[in-house]
Coordinates of C-alpha atoms in Angstrom, one line a residue:
X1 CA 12.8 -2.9 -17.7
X2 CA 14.7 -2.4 -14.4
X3 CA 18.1 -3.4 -13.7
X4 CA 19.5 -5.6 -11.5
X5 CA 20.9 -2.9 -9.2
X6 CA 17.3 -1.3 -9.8
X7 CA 15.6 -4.3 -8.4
X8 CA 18.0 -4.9 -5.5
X9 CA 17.3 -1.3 -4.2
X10 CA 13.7 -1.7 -4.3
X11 CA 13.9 -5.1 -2.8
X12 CA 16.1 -3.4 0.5
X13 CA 13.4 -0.3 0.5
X14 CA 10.6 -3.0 0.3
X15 CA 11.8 -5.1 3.5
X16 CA 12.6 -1.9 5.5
X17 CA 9.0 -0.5 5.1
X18 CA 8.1 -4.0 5.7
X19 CA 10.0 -3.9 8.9
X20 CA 9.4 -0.8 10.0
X21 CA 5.5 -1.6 9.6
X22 CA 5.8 -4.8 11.6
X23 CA 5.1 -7.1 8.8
X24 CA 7.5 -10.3 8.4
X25 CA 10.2 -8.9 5.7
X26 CA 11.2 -12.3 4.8
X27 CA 7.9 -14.6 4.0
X28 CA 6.0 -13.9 0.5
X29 CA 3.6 -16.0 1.5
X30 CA 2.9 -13.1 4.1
X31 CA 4.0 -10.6 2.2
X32 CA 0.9 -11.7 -0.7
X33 CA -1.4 -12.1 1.5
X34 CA -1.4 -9.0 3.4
X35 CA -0.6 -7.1 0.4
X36 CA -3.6 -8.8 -1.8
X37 CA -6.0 -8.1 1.3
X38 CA -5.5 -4.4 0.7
X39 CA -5.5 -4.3 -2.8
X40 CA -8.4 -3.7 -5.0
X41 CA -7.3 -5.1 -8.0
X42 CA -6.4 -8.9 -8.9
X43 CA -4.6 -10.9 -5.7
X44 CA -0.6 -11.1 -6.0
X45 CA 1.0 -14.7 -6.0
X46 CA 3.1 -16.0 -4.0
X47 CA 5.6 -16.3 -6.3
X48 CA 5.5 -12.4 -7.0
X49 CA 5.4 -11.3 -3.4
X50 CA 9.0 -13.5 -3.6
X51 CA 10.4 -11.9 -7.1
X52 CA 10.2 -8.4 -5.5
X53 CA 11.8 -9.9 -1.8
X54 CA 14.4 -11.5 -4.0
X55 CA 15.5 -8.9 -6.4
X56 CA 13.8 -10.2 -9.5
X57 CA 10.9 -7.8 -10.0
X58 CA 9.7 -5.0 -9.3
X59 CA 5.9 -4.4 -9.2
X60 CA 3.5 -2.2 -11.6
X61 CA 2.9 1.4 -10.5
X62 CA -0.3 0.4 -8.9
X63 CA 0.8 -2.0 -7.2
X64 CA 3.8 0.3 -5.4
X65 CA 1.2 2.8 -5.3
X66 CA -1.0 0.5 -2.7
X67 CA 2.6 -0.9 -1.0
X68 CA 3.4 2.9 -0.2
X69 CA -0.1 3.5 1.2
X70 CA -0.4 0.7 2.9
X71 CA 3.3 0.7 4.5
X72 CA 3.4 4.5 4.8
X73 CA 5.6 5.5 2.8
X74 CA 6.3 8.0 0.0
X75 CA 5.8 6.1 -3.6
X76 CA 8.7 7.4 -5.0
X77 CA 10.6 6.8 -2.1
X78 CA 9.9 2.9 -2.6
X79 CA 10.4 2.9 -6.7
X80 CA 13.2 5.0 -6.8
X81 CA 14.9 5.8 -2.8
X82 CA 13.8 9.5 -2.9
X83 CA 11.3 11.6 -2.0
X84 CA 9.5 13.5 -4.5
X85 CA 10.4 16.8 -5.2
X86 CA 13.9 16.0 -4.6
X87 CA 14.9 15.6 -8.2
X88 CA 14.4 19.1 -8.7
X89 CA 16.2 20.0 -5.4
X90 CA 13.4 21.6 -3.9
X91 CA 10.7 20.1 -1.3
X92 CA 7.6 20.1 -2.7
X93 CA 4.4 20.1 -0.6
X94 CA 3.3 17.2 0.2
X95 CA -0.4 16.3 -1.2
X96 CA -3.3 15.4 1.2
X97 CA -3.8 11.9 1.5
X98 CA -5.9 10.3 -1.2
X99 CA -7.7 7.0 -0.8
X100 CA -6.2 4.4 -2.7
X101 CA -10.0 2.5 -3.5
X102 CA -12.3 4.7 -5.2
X103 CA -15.5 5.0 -3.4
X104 CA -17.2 2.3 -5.1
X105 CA -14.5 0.0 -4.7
X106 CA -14.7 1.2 -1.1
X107 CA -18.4 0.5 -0.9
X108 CA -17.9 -3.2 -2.7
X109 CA -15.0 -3.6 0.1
X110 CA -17.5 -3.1 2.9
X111 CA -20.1 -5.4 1.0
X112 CA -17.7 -8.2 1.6
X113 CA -17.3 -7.7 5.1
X114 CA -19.4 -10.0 8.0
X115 CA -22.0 -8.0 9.6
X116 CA -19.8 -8.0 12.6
X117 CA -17.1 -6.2 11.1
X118 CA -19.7 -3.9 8.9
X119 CA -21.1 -2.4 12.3
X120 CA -17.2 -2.0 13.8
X121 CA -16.8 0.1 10.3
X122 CA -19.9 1.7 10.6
X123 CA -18.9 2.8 14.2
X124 CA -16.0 4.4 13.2
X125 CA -17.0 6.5 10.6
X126 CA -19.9 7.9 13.3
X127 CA -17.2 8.7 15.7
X128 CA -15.1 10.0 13.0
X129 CA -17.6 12.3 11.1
X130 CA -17.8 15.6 12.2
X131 CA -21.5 16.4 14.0
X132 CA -23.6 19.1 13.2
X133 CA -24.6 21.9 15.9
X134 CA -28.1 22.6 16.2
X135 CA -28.9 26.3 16.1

């Protein structure tokens, strides 16, 4: 179980990548909200969102994991204040960009979506995907 100093470091690294993503730093209700709209798994409470802003939890793993992707930051960065590699005092490479859905829970994500914003999705990825050249 964290600490109190622990929790207080991750709550100051939380606000800051909340901040420094534009998103209100000091309203759970937003914080829960926006968060549970880009998780896959179950939708965080209020009351959680406020235990991390206030120094009294700290989320599960996956739940960082899908803060850090969705703030842009490094996961270790948020748990612990460093970057990762650093505890060895060398800077590792950092690792392509992974999803954090699996494709299936991509897929079911899109399901949900109006047929509106299925299209705007659908647009992207054409103008994202690489064309082939006709010999």
């Amino acid at each position: 179980m964290a600490n109190s100093r622990e929790r207080e470091e991750f709550s100051k690294r939380l606000k800051q990548a909340l901040r420094n993503g534009g998103v209100e730093a000091d309203s759970p209700t937003r914080l829960a909200e926006e968060f549970s709209a880009r998780y896959a798994g179950k939708a965080v409470t209020q009351q959680a969102a406020r235990k991390w802003l206030n120094s009294e939890a700290i989320p599960s793993q996956d739940k960082i994991q899908a803060l850090a992707v969705w703030l842009g930051v490094g996961t270790e960065w948020l748990r612990f204040g460093k970057e990762a590699g650093a505890a060895h005092g060398t800077q590792q490479l950092r690792t392509p960009y992974r999803a954090a859905l699996t494709d299936q829970e991509l897929l079911n994500q899109y399901h949900k979506l109006s047929r509106v914003h299925q299209q705007a999705v659908s647009e992207i990825i054409s103008a994202l995907t690489p064309r082939r050249k006709v010999k």
